[in-house]
């Protein structure tokens, strides 16, 4: 059996004919060529496949693509600018050496991006708890936590600057 579905990924609409049994991560990688989303365990354990579905981090290996019809899906490819410039979170990962082999990195970035959007005032301890949801075999997590915490601080400072500017 096949089904026609409409997926909205990184702001682009895709009309796809797929089998309902196919996972979101499979469709993202193989039908849309968005290979930044990685596949590790395929059992919901490692978090390498994390994407944002309507703003919330989700394990794309545990979702059927047909479940996501009309949802707003964001993958790691949405973070950088069109010219390839990294966004602030990616830049913080670079500066703090928040990656080694990089296999977990797309999932870590999307987990953090979704989390900081909801919790801009997150403490380092809270960030540590959140990243524990995804597995990293290389970094020991410390540098990932530092990177996310630094990014949160930079975003708060930028917001404060805007608020200060608008009140003068
Ligand atoms: S590949 Fe999805 S959680 Fe591991
Ligand atoms: S950087 Fe290698 S698994 Fe995290």
PDB file of C-alpha atoms and ligand atoms in Angstrom:
ATOM      1  CA  UNK A   1       0.000   0.000   0.000  1.00  0.00           C
ATOM      2  CA  UNK A   2       1.238   3.505  -0.729  1.00  0.00           C
ATOM      3  CA  UNK A   3      -0.017   6.875   0.409  1.00  0.00           C
ATOM      4  CA  UNK A   4       0.283  10.444  -0.790  1.00  0.00           C
ATOM      5  CA  UNK A   5       1.439  12.743   2.000  1.00  0.00           C
ATOM      6  CA  UNK A   6       2.438  16.356   2.400  1.00  0.00           C
ATOM      7  CA  UNK A   7       5.535  16.991   4.511  1.00  0.00           C
ATOM      8  CA  UNK A   8       6.774  20.434   5.516  1.00  0.00           C
ATOM      9  CA  UNK A   9      10.498  20.286   6.172  1.00  0.00           C
ATOM     10  CA  UNK A  10      12.705  23.312   6.875  1.00  0.00           C
ATOM     11  CA  UNK A  11      10.024  25.561   5.439  1.00  0.00           C
ATOM     12  CA  UNK A  12       9.626  23.644   2.186  1.00  0.00           C
ATOM     13  CA  UNK A  13       6.535  21.645   1.225  1.00  0.00           C
ATOM     14  CA  UNK A  14       7.099  18.158  -0.243  1.00  0.00           C
ATOM     15  CA  UNK A  15       4.386  15.980  -1.790  1.00  0.00           C
ATOM     16  CA  UNK A  16       5.510  12.388  -1.440  1.00  0.00           C
ATOM     17  CA  UNK A  17       4.148   8.971  -2.310  1.00  0.00           C
ATOM     18  CA  UNK A  18       5.367   6.583   0.368  1.00  0.00           C
ATOM     19  CA  UNK A  19       4.524   3.387   2.189  1.00  0.00           C
ATOM     20  CA  UNK A  20       2.906   4.125   5.584  1.00  0.00           C
ATOM     21  CA  UNK A  21       5.387   1.796   7.307  1.00  0.00           C
ATOM     22  CA  UNK A  22       8.345   4.096   6.597  1.00  0.00           C
ATOM     23  CA  UNK A  23       9.908   6.085   9.412  1.00  0.00           C
ATOM     24  CA  UNK A  24      10.382   9.828   9.358  1.00  0.00           C
ATOM     25  CA  UNK A  25      14.174   9.527   9.479  1.00  0.00           C
ATOM     26  CA  UNK A  26      14.163   7.150   6.532  1.00  0.00           C
ATOM     27  CA  UNK A  27      12.066   9.534   4.432  1.00  0.00           C
ATOM     28  CA  UNK A  28      14.144  12.565   5.436  1.00  0.00           C
ATOM     29  CA  UNK A  29      17.399  10.876   4.477  1.00  0.00           C
ATOM     30  CA  UNK A  30      16.427   8.773   1.468  1.00  0.00           C
ATOM     31  CA  UNK A  31      13.580  10.684  -0.171  1.00  0.00           C
ATOM     32  CA  UNK A  32      14.587  14.250   0.666  1.00  0.00           C
ATOM     33  CA  UNK A  33      18.367  13.805   0.793  1.00  0.00           C
ATOM     34  CA  UNK A  34      18.595  15.423   4.242  1.00  0.00           C
ATOM     35  CA  UNK A  35      21.367  13.165   5.474  1.00  0.00           C
ATOM     36  CA  UNK A  36      22.371  15.493   8.301  1.00  0.00           C
ATOM     37  CA  UNK A  37      19.894  13.589  10.473  1.00  0.00           C
ATOM     38  CA  UNK A  38      21.767  10.477  11.563  1.00  0.00           C
ATOM     39  CA  UNK A  39      20.559   6.974  12.303  1.00  0.00           C
ATOM     40  CA  UNK A  40      22.142   5.140  15.209  1.00  0.00           C
ATOM     41  CA  UNK A  41      20.161   2.596  17.168  1.00  0.00           C
ATOM     42  CA  UNK A  42      16.785   2.851  15.378  1.00  0.00           C
ATOM     43  CA  UNK A  43      15.230   2.010  18.750  1.00  0.00           C
ATOM     44  CA  UNK A  44      14.720   5.420  20.338  1.00  0.00           C
ATOM     45  CA  UNK A  45      17.767   5.112  22.582  1.00  0.00           C
ATOM     46  CA  UNK A  46      20.635   7.158  21.148  1.00  0.00           C
ATOM     47  CA  UNK A  47      18.931  10.359  19.950  1.00  0.00           C
ATOM     48  CA  UNK A  48      21.152  10.682  16.852  1.00  0.00           C
ATOM     49  CA  UNK A  49      17.972  11.055  14.775  1.00  0.00           C
ATOM     50  CA  UNK A  50      16.542  13.964  16.796  1.00  0.00           C
ATOM     51  CA  UNK A  51      14.646  16.566  14.752  1.00  0.00           C
ATOM     52  CA  UNK A  52      12.092  19.193  15.723  1.00  0.00           C
ATOM     53  CA  UNK A  53       8.432  18.400  15.097  1.00  0.00           C
ATOM     54  CA  UNK A  54       6.290  21.469  15.740  1.00  0.00           C
ATOM     55  CA  UNK A  55       9.154  22.858  17.766  1.00  0.00           C
ATOM     56  CA  UNK A  56       9.586  19.841  20.010  1.00  0.00           C
ATOM     57  CA  UNK A  57      12.597  17.504  19.845  1.00  0.00           C
ATOM     58  CA  UNK A  58      11.479  14.102  18.552  1.00  0.00           C
ATOM     59  CA  UNK A  59      13.167  10.796  17.706  1.00  0.00           C
ATOM     60  CA  UNK A  60      12.644  10.527  13.959  1.00  0.00           C
ATOM     61  CA  UNK A  61      13.344   6.775  14.040  1.00  0.00           C
ATOM     62  CA  UNK A  62      10.291   6.253  16.238  1.00  0.00           C
ATOM     63  CA  UNK A  63       7.835   8.210  14.104  1.00  0.00           C
ATOM     64  CA  UNK A  64       6.181   7.211  10.886  1.00  0.00           C
ATOM     65  CA  UNK A  65       6.463   9.909   8.233  1.00  0.00           C
ATOM     66  CA  UNK A  66       2.678   9.750   7.759  1.00  0.00           C
ATOM     67  CA  UNK A  67       2.254  10.815  11.406  1.00  0.00           C
ATOM     68  CA  UNK A  68       4.012  14.086  10.617  1.00  0.00           C
ATOM     69  CA  UNK A  69       1.811  15.200   7.765  1.00  0.00           C
ATOM     70  CA  UNK A  70       1.294  18.993   7.955  1.00  0.00           C
ATOM     71  CA  UNK A  71       3.608  19.276  10.984  1.00  0.00           C
ATOM     72  CA  UNK A  72       6.463  21.782  10.908  1.00  0.00           C
ATOM     73  CA  UNK A  73       9.591  19.616  10.747  1.00  0.00           C
ATOM     74  CA  UNK A  74      13.073  21.061  11.211  1.00  0.00           C
ATOM     75  CA  UNK A  75      16.303  19.199  10.644  1.00  0.00           C
ATOM     76  CA  UNK A  76      19.895  20.197  11.336  1.00  0.00           C
ATOM     77  CA  UNK A  77      20.136  21.543   7.780  1.00  0.00           C
ATOM     78  CA  UNK A  78      17.853  24.403   8.840  1.00  0.00           C
ATOM     79  CA  UNK A  79      20.340  25.839  11.344  1.00  0.00           C
ATOM     80  CA  UNK A  80      23.021  27.312   9.087  1.00  0.00           C
ATOM     81  CA  UNK A  81      22.345  30.228   6.742  1.00  0.00           C
ATOM     82  CA  UNK A  82      21.984  29.657   3.015  1.00  0.00           C
ATOM     83  CA  UNK A  83      25.596  30.777   2.531  1.00  0.00           C
ATOM     84  CA  UNK A  84      26.776  28.103   4.966  1.00  0.00           C
ATOM     85  CA  UNK A  85      27.401  30.414   7.935  1.00  0.00           C
ATOM     86  CA  UNK A  86      26.846  28.533  11.154  1.00  0.00           C
ATOM     87  CA  UNK A  87      24.153  29.674  13.549  1.00  0.00           C
ATOM     88  CA  UNK A  88      25.080  30.763  17.068  1.00  0.00           C
ATOM     89  CA  UNK A  89      24.516  27.307  18.591  1.00  0.00           C
ATOM     90  CA  UNK A  90      26.673  25.588  15.984  1.00  0.00           C
ATOM     91  CA  UNK A  91      29.335  28.255  16.478  1.00  0.00           C
ATOM     92  CA  UNK A  92      29.351  27.595  20.222  1.00  0.00           C
ATOM     93  CA  UNK A  93      29.817  23.855  19.565  1.00  0.00           C
ATOM     94  CA  UNK A  94      32.851  24.715  17.442  1.00  0.00           C
ATOM     95  CA  UNK A  95      34.320  27.138  19.968  1.00  0.00           C
ATOM     96  CA  UNK A  96      33.884  24.779  22.935  1.00  0.00           C
ATOM     97  CA  UNK A  97      34.909  21.657  21.016  1.00  0.00           C
ATOM     98  CA  UNK A  98      31.463  20.181  21.645  1.00  0.00           C
ATOM     99  CA  UNK A  99      32.048  17.396  19.155  1.00  0.00           C
ATOM    100  CA  UNK A 100      34.652  14.870  18.189  1.00  0.00           C
ATOM    101  CA  UNK A 101      33.481  12.240  15.706  1.00  0.00           C
ATOM    102  CA  UNK A 102      30.332  14.313  15.101  1.00  0.00           C
ATOM    103  CA  UNK A 103      27.937  11.395  14.855  1.00  0.00           C
ATOM    104  CA  UNK A 104      25.754  12.571  17.725  1.00  0.00           C
ATOM    105  CA  UNK A 105      26.098  16.252  16.833  1.00  0.00           C
ATOM    106  CA  UNK A 106      23.045  16.836  14.605  1.00  0.00           C
ATOM    107  CA  UNK A 107      20.828  15.234  17.237  1.00  0.00           C
ATOM    108  CA  UNK A 108      22.490  17.202  20.045  1.00  0.00           C
ATOM    109  CA  UNK A 109      22.055  20.449  18.136  1.00  0.00           C
ATOM    110  CA  UNK A 110      18.365  19.880  17.456  1.00  0.00           C
ATOM    111  CA  UNK A 111      17.754  18.746  21.028  1.00  0.00           C
ATOM    112  CA  UNK A 112      19.412  21.919  22.311  1.00  0.00           C
ATOM    113  CA  UNK A 113      17.733  24.175  19.749  1.00  0.00           C
ATOM    114  CA  UNK A 114      14.279  22.931  20.746  1.00  0.00           C
ATOM    115  CA  UNK A 115      15.087  23.090  24.442  1.00  0.00           C
ATOM    116  CA  UNK A 116      16.510  26.620  24.450  1.00  0.00           C
ATOM    117  CA  UNK A 117      13.513  27.909  22.500  1.00  0.00           C
ATOM    118  CA  UNK A 118      11.278  26.738  25.368  1.00  0.00           C
ATOM    119  CA  UNK A 119      13.703  27.350  28.242  1.00  0.00           C
ATOM    120  CA  UNK A 120      15.914  30.344  27.432  1.00  0.00           C
ATOM    121  CA  UNK A 121      16.849  30.720  31.112  1.00  0.00           C
ATOM    122  CA  UNK A 122      17.993  27.120  31.510  1.00  0.00           C
ATOM    123  CA  UNK A 123      20.731  26.558  34.064  1.00  0.00           C
ATOM    124  CA  UNK A 124      23.821  24.484  33.363  1.00  0.00           C
ATOM    125  CA  UNK A 125      22.428  21.733  35.591  1.00  0.00           C
ATOM    126  CA  UNK A 126      19.189  21.657  33.593  1.00  0.00           C
ATOM    127  CA  UNK A 127      21.137  21.568  30.326  1.00  0.00           C
ATOM    128  CA  UNK A 128      23.158  18.640  31.681  1.00  0.00           C
ATOM    129  CA  UNK A 129      19.942  16.724  32.394  1.00  0.00           C
ATOM    130  CA  UNK A 130      18.524  17.451  28.949  1.00  0.00           C
ATOM    131  CA  UNK A 131      21.572  16.331  26.966  1.00  0.00           C
ATOM    132  CA  UNK A 132      21.576  13.077  28.933  1.00  0.00           C
ATOM    133  CA  UNK A 133      18.661  12.108  26.671  1.00  0.00           C
ATOM    134  CA  UNK A 134      21.112  11.674  23.765  1.00  0.00           C
ATOM    135  CA  UNK A 135      24.170   9.445  23.683  1.00  0.00           C
ATOM    136  CA  UNK A 136      27.656  10.753  22.917  1.00  0.00           C
ATOM    137  CA  UNK A 137      30.495   8.266  22.965  1.00  0.00           C
ATOM    138  CA  UNK A 138      33.322  10.778  22.491  1.00  0.00           C
ATOM    139  CA  UNK A 139      33.139  14.045  24.369  1.00  0.00           C
ATOM    140  CA  UNK A 140      32.255  13.163  27.951  1.00  0.00           C
ATOM    141  CA  UNK A 141      29.423  15.718  27.551  1.00  0.00           C
ATOM    142  CA  UNK A 142      31.214  18.534  29.400  1.00  0.00           C
ATOM    143  CA  UNK A 143      32.036  20.492  26.250  1.00  0.00           C
ATOM    144  CA  UNK A 144      28.531  19.996  24.874  1.00  0.00           C
ATOM    145  CA  UNK A 145      27.057  21.408  28.078  1.00  0.00           C
ATOM    146  CA  UNK A 146      29.516  24.339  27.933  1.00  0.00           C
ATOM    147  CA  UNK A 147      28.545  25.064  24.329  1.00  0.00           C
ATOM    148  CA  UNK A 148      24.794  25.058  24.979  1.00  0.00           C
ATOM    149  CA  UNK A 149      25.178  27.105  28.145  1.00  0.00           C
ATOM    150  CA  UNK A 150      27.311  29.687  26.310  1.00  0.00           C
ATOM    151  CA  UNK A 151      24.766  29.908  23.495  1.00  0.00           C
ATOM    152  CA  UNK A 152      21.926  30.402  25.990  1.00  0.00           C
ATOM    153  CA  UNK A 153      23.921  33.207  27.617  1.00  0.00           C
ATOM    154  CA  UNK A 154      24.628  34.887  24.279  1.00  0.00           C
ATOM    155  CA  UNK A 155      20.948  34.748  23.319  1.00  0.00           C
ATOM    156  CA  UNK A 156      19.908  36.245  26.656  1.00  0.00           C
ATOM    157  CA  UNK A 157      22.464  39.039  26.258  1.00  0.00           C
ATOM    158  CA  UNK A 158      21.285  39.771  22.708  1.00  0.00           C
ATOM    159  CA  UNK A 159      17.665  39.906  23.861  1.00  0.00           C
ATOM    160  CA  UNK A 160      18.593  42.190  26.738  1.00  0.00           C
ATOM    161  CA  UNK A 161      20.381  44.527  24.338  1.00  0.00           C
ATOM    162  CA  UNK A 162      17.240  44.739  22.188  1.00  0.00           C
ATOM    163  CA  UNK A 163      15.074  45.394  25.244  1.00  0.00           C
ATOM    164  CA  UNK A 164      17.477  48.056  26.534  1.00  0.00           C
ATOM    165  CA  UNK A 165      17.497  49.689  23.085  1.00  0.00           C
ATOM    166  CA  UNK A 166      13.722  49.762  22.830  1.00  0.00           C
ATOM    167  CA  UNK A 167      13.348  51.414  26.244  1.00  0.00           C
ATOM    168  CA  UNK A 168      15.637  54.351  25.435  1.00  0.00           C
TER     169      UNK A 168
HETATM  170  S1  LIG B   1      18.435   6.322  15.784  1.00  0.00           S
HETATM  171 FE1  LIG B   1      16.694   7.196  16.683  1.00  0.00          FE
HETATM  172  S2  LIG B   1      17.084   7.163  18.800  1.00  0.00           S
HETATM  173 FE2  LIG B   1      18.801   6.127  17.926  1.00  0.00          FE
HETATM  174  S1  LIG B   2      31.021  13.406  19.164  1.00  0.00           S
HETATM  175 FE1  LIG B   2      31.229  11.284  18.720  1.00  0.00          FE
HETATM  176  S2  LIG B   2      29.369  10.451  19.474  1.00  0.00           S
HETATM  177 FE2  LIG B   2      29.333  12.496  20.155  1.00  0.00          FE
END
